[in-house]
mmCIF file of C-alpha atoms in Angstrom:
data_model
loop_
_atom_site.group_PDB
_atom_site.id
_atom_site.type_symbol
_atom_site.label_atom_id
_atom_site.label_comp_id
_atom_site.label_asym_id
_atom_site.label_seq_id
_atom_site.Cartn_x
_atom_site.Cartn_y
_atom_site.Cartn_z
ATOM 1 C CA UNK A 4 0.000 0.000 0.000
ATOM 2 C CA UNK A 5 1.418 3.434 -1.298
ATOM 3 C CA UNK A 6 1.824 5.629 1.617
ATOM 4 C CA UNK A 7 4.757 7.317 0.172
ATOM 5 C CA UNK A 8 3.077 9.132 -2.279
ATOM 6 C CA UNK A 9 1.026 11.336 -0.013
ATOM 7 C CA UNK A 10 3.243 12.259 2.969
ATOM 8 C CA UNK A 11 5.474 13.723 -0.030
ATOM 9 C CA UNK A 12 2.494 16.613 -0.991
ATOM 10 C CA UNK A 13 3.229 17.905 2.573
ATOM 11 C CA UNK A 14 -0.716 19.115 3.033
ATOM 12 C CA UNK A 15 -1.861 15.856 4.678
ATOM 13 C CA UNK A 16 0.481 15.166 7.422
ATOM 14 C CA UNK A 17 -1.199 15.777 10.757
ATOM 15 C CA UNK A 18 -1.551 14.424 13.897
ATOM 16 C CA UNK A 19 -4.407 13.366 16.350
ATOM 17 C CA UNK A 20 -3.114 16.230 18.516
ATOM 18 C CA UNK A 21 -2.735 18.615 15.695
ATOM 19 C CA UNK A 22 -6.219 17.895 14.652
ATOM 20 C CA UNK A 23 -7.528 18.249 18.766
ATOM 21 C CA UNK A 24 -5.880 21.326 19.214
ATOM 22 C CA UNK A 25 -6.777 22.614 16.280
ATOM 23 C CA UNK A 26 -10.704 21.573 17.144
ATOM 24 C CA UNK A 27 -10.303 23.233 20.754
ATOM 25 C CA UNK A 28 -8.913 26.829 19.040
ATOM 26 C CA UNK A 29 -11.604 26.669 16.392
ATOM 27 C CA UNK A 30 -14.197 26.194 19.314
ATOM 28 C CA UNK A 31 -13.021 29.164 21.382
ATOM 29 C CA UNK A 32 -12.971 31.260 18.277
ATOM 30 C CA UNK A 33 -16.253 31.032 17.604
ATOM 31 C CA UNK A 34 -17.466 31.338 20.583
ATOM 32 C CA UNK A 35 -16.237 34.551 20.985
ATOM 33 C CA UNK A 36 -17.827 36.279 18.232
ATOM 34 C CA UNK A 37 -21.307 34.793 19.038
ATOM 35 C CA UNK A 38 -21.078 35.962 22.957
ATOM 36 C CA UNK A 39 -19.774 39.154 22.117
ATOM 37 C CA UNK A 40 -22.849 39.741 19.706
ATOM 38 C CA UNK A 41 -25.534 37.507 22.514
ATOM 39 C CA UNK A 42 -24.357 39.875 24.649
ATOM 40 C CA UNK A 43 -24.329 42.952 23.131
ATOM 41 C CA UNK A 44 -22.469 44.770 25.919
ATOM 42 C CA UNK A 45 -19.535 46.272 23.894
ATOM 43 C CA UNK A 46 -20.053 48.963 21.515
ATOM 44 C CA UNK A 47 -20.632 48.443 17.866
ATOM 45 C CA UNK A 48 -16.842 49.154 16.935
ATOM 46 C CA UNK A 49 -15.213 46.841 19.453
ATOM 47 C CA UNK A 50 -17.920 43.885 18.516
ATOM 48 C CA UNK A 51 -16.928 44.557 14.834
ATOM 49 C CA UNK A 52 -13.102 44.248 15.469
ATOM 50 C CA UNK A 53 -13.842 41.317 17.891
ATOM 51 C CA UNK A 54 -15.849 39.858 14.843
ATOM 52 C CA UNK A 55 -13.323 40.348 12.277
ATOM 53 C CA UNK A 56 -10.321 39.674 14.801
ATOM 54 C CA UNK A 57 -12.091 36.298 15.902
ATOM 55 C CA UNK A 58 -12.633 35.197 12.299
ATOM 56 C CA UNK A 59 -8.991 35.789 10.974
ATOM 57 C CA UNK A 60 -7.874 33.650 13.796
ATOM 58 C CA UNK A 61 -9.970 31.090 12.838
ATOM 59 C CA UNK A 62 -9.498 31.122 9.329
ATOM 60 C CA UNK A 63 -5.451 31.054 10.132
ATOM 61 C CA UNK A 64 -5.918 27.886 12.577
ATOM 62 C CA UNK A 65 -7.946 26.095 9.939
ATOM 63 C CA UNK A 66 -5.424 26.457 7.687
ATOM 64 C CA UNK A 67 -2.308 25.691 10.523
ATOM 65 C CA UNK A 68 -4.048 22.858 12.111
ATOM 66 C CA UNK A 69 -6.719 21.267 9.213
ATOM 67 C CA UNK A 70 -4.646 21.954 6.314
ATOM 68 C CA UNK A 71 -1.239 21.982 7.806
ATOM 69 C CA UNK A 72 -0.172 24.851 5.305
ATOM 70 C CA UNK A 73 3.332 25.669 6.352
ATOM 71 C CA UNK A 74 6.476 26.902 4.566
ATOM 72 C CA UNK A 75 8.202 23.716 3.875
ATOM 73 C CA UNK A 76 9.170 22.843 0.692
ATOM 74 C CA UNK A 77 5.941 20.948 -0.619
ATOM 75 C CA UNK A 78 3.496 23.715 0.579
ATOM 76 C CA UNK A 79 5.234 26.780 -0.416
ATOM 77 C CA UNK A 80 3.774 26.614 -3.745
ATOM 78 C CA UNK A 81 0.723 26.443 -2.133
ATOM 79 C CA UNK A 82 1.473 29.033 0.239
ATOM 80 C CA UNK A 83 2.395 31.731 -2.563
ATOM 81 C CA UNK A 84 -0.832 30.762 -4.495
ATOM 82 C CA UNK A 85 -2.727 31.075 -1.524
ATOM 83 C CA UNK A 86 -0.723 34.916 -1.169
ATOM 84 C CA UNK A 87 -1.407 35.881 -4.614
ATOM 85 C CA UNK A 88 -5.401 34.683 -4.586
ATOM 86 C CA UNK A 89 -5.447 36.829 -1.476
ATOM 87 C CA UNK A 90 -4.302 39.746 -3.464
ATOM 88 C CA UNK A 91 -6.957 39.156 -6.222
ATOM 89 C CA UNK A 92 -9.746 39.408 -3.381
ATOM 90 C CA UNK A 93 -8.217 42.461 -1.871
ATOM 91 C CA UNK A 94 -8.739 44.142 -5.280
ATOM 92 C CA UNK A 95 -11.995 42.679 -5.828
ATOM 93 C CA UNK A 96 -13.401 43.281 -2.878
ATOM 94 C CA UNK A 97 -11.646 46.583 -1.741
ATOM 95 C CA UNK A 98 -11.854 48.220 -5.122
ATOM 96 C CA UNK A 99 -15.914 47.046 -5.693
ATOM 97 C CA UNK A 100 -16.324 48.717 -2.412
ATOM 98 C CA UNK A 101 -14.598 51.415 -3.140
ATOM 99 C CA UNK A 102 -15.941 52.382 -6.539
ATOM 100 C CA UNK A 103 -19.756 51.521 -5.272
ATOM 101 C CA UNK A 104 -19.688 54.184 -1.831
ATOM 102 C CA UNK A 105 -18.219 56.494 -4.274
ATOM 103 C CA UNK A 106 -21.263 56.552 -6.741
ATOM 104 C CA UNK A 107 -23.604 56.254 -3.429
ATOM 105 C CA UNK A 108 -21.946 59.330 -2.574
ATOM 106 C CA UNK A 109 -22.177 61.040 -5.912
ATOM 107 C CA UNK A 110 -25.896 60.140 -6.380
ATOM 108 C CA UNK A 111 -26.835 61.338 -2.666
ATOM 109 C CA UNK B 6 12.327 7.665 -10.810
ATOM 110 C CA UNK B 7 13.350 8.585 -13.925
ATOM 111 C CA UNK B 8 14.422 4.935 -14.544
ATOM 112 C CA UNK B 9 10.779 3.534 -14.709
ATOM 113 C CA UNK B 10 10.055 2.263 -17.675
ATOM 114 C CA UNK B 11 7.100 2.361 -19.653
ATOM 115 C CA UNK B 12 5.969 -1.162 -19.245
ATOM 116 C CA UNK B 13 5.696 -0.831 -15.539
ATOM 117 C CA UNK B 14 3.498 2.224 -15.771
ATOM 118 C CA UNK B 15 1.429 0.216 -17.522
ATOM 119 C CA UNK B 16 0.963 -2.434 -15.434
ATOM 120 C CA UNK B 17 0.929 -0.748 -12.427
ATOM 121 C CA UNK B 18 -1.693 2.073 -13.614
ATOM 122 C CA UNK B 19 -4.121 -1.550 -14.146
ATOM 123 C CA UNK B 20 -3.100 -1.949 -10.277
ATOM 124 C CA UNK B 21 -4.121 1.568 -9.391
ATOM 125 C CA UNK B 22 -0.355 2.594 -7.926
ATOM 126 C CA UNK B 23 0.508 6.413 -9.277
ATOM 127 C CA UNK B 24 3.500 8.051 -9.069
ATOM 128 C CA UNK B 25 4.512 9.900 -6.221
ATOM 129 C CA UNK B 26 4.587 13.217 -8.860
ATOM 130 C CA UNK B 27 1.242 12.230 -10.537
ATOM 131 C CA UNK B 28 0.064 13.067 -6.346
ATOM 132 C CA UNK B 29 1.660 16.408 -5.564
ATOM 133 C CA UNK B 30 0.993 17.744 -9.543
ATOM 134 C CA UNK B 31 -2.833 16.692 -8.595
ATOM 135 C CA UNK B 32 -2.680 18.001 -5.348
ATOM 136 C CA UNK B 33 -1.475 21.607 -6.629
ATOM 137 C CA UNK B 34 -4.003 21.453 -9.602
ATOM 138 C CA UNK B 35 -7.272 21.008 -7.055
ATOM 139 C CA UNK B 36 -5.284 23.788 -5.047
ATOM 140 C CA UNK B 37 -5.267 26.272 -7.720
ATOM 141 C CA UNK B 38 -8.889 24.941 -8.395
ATOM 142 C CA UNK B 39 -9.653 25.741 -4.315
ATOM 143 C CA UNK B 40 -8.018 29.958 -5.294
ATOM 144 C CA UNK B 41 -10.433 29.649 -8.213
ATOM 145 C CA UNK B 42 -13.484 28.747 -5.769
ATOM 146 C CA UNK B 43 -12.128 31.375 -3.169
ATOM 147 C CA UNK B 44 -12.233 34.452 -5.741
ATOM 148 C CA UNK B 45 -15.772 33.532 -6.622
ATOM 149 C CA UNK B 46 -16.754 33.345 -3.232
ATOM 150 C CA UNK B 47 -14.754 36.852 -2.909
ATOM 151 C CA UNK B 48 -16.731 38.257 -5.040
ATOM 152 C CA UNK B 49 -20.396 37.175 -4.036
ATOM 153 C CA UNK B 50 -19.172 38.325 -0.497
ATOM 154 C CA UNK B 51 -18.498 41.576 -2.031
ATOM 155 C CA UNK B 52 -22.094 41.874 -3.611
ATOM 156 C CA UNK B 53 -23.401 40.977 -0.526
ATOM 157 C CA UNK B 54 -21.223 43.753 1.103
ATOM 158 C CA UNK B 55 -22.363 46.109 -1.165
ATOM 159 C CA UNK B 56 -26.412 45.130 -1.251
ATOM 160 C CA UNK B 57 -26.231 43.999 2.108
ATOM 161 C CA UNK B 58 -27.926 47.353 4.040
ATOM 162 C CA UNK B 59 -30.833 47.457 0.924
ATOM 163 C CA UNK B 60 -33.711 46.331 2.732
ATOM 164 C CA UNK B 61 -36.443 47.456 0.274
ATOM 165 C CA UNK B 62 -38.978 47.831 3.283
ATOM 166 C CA UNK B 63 -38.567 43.871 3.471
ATOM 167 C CA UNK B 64 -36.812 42.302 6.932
ATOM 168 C CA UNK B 65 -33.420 42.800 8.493
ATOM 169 C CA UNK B 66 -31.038 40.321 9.668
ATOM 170 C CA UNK B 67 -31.550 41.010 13.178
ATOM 171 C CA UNK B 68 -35.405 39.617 12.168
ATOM 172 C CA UNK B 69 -34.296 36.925 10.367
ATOM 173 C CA UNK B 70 -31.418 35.191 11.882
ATOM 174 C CA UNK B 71 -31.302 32.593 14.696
ATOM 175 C CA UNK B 72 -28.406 32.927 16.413
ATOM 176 C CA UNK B 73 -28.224 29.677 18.483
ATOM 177 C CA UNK B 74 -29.592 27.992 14.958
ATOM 178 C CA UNK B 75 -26.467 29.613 13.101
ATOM 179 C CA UNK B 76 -24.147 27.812 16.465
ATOM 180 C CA UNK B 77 -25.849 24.412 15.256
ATOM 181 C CA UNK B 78 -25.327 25.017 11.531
ATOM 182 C CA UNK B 79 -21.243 25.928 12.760
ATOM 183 C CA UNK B 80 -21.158 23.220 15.001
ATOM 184 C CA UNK B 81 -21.887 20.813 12.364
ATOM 185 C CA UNK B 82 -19.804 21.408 9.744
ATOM 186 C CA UNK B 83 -16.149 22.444 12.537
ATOM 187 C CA UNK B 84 -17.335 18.895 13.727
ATOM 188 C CA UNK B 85 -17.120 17.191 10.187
ATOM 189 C CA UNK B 86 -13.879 19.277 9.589
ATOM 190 C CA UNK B 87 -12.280 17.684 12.464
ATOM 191 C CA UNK B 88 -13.740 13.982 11.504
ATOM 192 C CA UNK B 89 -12.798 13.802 8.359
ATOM 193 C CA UNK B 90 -9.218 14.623 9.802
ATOM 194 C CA UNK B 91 -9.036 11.586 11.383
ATOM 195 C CA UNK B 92 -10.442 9.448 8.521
ATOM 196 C CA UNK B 93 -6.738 11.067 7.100
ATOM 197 C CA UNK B 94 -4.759 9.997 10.254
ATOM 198 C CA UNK B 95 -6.816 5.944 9.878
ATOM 199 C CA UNK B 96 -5.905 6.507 6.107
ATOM 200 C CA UNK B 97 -1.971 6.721 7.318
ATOM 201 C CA UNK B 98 -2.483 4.027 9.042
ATOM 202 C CA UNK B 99 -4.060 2.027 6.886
ATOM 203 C CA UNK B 100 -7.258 1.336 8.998
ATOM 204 C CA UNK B 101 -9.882 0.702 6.321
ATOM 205 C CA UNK B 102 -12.721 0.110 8.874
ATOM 206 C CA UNK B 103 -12.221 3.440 10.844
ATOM 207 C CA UNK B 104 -11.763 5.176 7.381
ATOM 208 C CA UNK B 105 -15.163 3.849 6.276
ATOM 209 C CA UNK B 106 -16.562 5.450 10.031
ATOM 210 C CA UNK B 107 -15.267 7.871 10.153
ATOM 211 C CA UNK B 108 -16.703 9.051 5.981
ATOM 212 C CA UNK B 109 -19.783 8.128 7.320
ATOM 213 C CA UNK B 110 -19.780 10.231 10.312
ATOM 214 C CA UNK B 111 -18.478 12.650 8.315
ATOM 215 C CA UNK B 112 -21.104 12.523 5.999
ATOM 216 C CA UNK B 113 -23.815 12.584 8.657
ATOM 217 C CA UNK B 114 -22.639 15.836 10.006
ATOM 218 C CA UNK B 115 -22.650 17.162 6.745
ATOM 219 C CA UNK B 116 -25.633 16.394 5.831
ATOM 220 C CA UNK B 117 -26.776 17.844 9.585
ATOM 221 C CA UNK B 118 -25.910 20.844 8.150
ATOM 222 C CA UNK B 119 -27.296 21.087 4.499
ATOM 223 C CA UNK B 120 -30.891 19.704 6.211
ATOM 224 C CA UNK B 121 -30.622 22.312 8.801
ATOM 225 C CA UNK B 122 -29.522 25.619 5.743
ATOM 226 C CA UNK B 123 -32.262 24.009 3.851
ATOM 227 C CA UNK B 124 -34.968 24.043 6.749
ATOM 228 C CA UNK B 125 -33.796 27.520 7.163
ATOM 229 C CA UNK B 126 -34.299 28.824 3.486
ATOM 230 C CA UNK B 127 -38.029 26.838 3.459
ATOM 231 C CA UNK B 128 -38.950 28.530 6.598
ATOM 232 C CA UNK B 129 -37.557 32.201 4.790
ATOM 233 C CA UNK B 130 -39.245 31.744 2.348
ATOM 234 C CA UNK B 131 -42.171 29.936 3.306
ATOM 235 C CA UNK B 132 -42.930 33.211 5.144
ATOM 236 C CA UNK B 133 -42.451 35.496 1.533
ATOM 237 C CA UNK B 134 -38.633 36.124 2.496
ATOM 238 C CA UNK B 135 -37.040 34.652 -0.747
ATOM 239 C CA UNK B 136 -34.578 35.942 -2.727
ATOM 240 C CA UNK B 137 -37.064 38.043 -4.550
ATOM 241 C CA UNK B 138 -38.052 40.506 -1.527
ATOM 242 C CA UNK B 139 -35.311 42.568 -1.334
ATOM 243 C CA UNK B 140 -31.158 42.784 -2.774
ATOM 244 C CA UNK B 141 -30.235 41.948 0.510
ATOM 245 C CA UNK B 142 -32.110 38.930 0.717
ATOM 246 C CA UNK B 143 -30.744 38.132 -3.915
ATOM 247 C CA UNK B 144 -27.070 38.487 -1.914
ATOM 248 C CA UNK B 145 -28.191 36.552 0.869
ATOM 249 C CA UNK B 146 -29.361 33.637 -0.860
ATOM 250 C CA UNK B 147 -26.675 33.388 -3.800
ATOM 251 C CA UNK B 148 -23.714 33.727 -1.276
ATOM 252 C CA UNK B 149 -24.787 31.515 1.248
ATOM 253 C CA UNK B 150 -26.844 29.418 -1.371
ATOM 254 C CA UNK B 151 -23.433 28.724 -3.376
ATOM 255 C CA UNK B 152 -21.576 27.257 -0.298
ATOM 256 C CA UNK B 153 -24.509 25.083 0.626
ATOM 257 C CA UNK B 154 -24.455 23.810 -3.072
ATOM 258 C CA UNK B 155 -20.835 23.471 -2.476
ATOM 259 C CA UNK B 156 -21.566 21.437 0.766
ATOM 260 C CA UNK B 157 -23.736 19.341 -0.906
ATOM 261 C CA UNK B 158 -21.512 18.317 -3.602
ATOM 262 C CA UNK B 159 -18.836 17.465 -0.803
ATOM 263 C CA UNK B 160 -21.884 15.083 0.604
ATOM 264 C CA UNK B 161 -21.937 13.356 -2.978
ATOM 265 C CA UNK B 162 -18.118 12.911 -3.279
ATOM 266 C CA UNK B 163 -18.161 11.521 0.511
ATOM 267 C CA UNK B 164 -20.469 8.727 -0.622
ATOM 268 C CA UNK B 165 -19.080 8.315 -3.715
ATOM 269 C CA UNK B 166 -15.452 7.497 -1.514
ATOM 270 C CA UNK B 167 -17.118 5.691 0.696
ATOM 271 C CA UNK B 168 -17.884 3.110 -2.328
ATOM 272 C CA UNK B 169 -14.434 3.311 -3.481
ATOM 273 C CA UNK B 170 -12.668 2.749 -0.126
ATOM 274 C CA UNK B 171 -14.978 -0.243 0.634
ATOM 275 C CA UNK B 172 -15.032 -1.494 -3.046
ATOM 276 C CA UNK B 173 -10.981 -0.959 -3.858
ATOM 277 C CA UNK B 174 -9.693 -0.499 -0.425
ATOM 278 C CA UNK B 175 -6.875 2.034 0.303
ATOM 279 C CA UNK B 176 -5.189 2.014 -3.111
ATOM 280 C CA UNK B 177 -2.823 5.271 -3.489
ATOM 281 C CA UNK B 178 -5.365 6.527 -6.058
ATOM 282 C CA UNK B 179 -7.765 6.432 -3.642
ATOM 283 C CA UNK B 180 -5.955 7.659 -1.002
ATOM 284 C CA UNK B 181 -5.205 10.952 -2.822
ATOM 285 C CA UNK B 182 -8.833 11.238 -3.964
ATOM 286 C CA UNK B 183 -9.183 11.143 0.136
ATOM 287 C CA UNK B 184 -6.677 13.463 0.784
ATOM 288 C CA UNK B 185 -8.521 16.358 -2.280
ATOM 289 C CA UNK B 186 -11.641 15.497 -0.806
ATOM 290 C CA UNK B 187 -10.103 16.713 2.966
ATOM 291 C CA UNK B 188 -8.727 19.963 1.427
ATOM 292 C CA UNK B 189 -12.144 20.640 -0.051
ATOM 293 C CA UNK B 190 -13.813 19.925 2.697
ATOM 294 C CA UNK B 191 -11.679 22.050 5.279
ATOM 295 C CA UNK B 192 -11.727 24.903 2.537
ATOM 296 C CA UNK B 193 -15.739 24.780 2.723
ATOM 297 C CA UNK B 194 -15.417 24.695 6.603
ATOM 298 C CA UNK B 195 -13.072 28.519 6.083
ATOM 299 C CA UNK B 196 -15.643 30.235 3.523
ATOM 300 C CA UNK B 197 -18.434 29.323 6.381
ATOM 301 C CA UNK B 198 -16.096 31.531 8.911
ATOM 302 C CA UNK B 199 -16.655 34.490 6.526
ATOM 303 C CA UNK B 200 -20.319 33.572 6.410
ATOM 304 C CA UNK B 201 -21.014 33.289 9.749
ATOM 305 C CA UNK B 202 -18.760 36.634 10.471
ATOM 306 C CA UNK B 203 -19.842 38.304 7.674
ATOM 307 C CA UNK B 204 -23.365 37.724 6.580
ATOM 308 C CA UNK B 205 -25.266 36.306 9.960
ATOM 309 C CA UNK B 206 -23.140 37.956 12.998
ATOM 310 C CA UNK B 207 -22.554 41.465 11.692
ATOM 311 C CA UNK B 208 -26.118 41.189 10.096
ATOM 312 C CA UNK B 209 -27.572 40.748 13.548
ATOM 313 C CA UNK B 210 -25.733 43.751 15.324
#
């Protein structure tokens, strides 16, 4: 049985701890958002950052722990697609909101 | 490597073996397929950005959304994510039973979540708050509509492995089939960060 072949892509090696740890982060980080908005005791811009601050956590331990994107050889192709995809959406999604409150501001 | 000759391929392709550079080439392909699926969803997140506040006299989020629902929907799917991460570590170690569990249990949480999005939408719209009402609810439903579609197909290629790995066993072609399936599936499990962050949580503040 080939298990050569896929320990040498370097995005499925993981461990049982890996995977719990990972699991235990992911659960704190999303309960954080959802008691901050239950809640609602902070103001609207620390909920927001909490939010957003909560989520790119997550979304970073996903990849760390579930994914096991690192820097080694076999995932830094990855890596740098993953980088430059990133800097497609910041375009996309930056510039379309850019370009659509400017015209809601010209048409007000 | 580079000393194979052509007659093994052949026979061993009939055995379903691959070469070790046949995996990582496919693995990078469905990655660069995955940065495909991620711009998409960057830009229906940006539509729903943009249309998001546009009511059109229709409901809000805050009278729409369920929070402890929305914890049951995340629940489900972070649960699956971290399942189907140790059908990979029984696929490492060659443990065709618990690989065979574990897709199932996988596939059960899965589909916990696609009955429970779907339940959701009927009751929406059941009660004239389809897609039609307002641009905020058009955003609403093609955004998170897309990555339950997406979900679903991940249910199809579960049971569709599920035959394979009981059929052919752990064969290295099916064993990197697994291991696309598992970056699909975590990626789905990411996009439903931004949905929950984006779409249901800010939508209730």
């Amino acid at each position: 049985m080939g298990q050569a072949p896929i320990d040498s892509t370097g995005v499925s090696r993981g461990s049982l701890k890996s995977y719990l740890t990972g699991f235990v982060l992911a659960l704190i980080l999303t309960a954080i958002p959802f008691a901050l908005v239950i809640s609602s005791t902070w103001s609207f811009a620390v909920t927001l950052a909490g939010i957003f601050a909560a989520g790119i956590v997550q979304i970073l331990v996903h990849l760390h722990y579930f994914l096991h994107l690192d820097t080694t050889s076999a995932a830094r192709w990855n890596v740098l697609a993953l980088i430059f995809t990133l800097l497609i959406m910041v375009l996309f999604v930056g510039g379309t909101l850019w370009i659509m409150s400017n015209l809601n501001y010209r048409m007000m | 490597m580079m000393t194979t000759d052509v007659s093994t391929i052949v026979i061993t392709h009939s055995q379903e073996v691959e070469n070790p550079d046949t995996v990582a080439i496919q693995t990078f392909g469905f990655w660069i397929y995955l940065m495909s699926d991620l711009i998409i969803f960057s830009t229906l997140f940006a539509t729903f950005v943009v249309l998001g506040k546009n009511f059109a006299n229709g409901p809000t989020g805050k009278e729409l959304f369920d929070l402890p629902y929305l914890l049951g929907e995340t629940l489900f799917l972070l649960c699956s994510s971290v399942t189907y991460g140790l059908v990979m570590l029984a696929v490492h170690h060659g443990r065709k039973k618990r690989v065979l569990i574990g897709l199932a249990v996988t596939f059960l949480l899965g589909l916990g979540f696609v009955s429970m999005e779907i339940n959701e939408f009927h009751g929406m719209i059941a009660e004239g708050h389809g897609p039609d009402k307002s641009a905020f609810l058009s955003s609403f439903f093609t955004l998170v509509g897309t990555h339950g579609a997406h979900v679903t197909f991940g249910l199809v290629w579960l049971a569709v492995m599920i035959g394979q790995v009981a059929v052919k066993g752990l064969t290295s072609p099916v064993q990197s089939r697994l291991m696309r399936l598992g970056m699909f599936w975590h990626f789905l499990d990411i996009i439903w960060i931004g949905i929950f962050s984006i779409v249901y949580l800010m939508g209730v503040m």
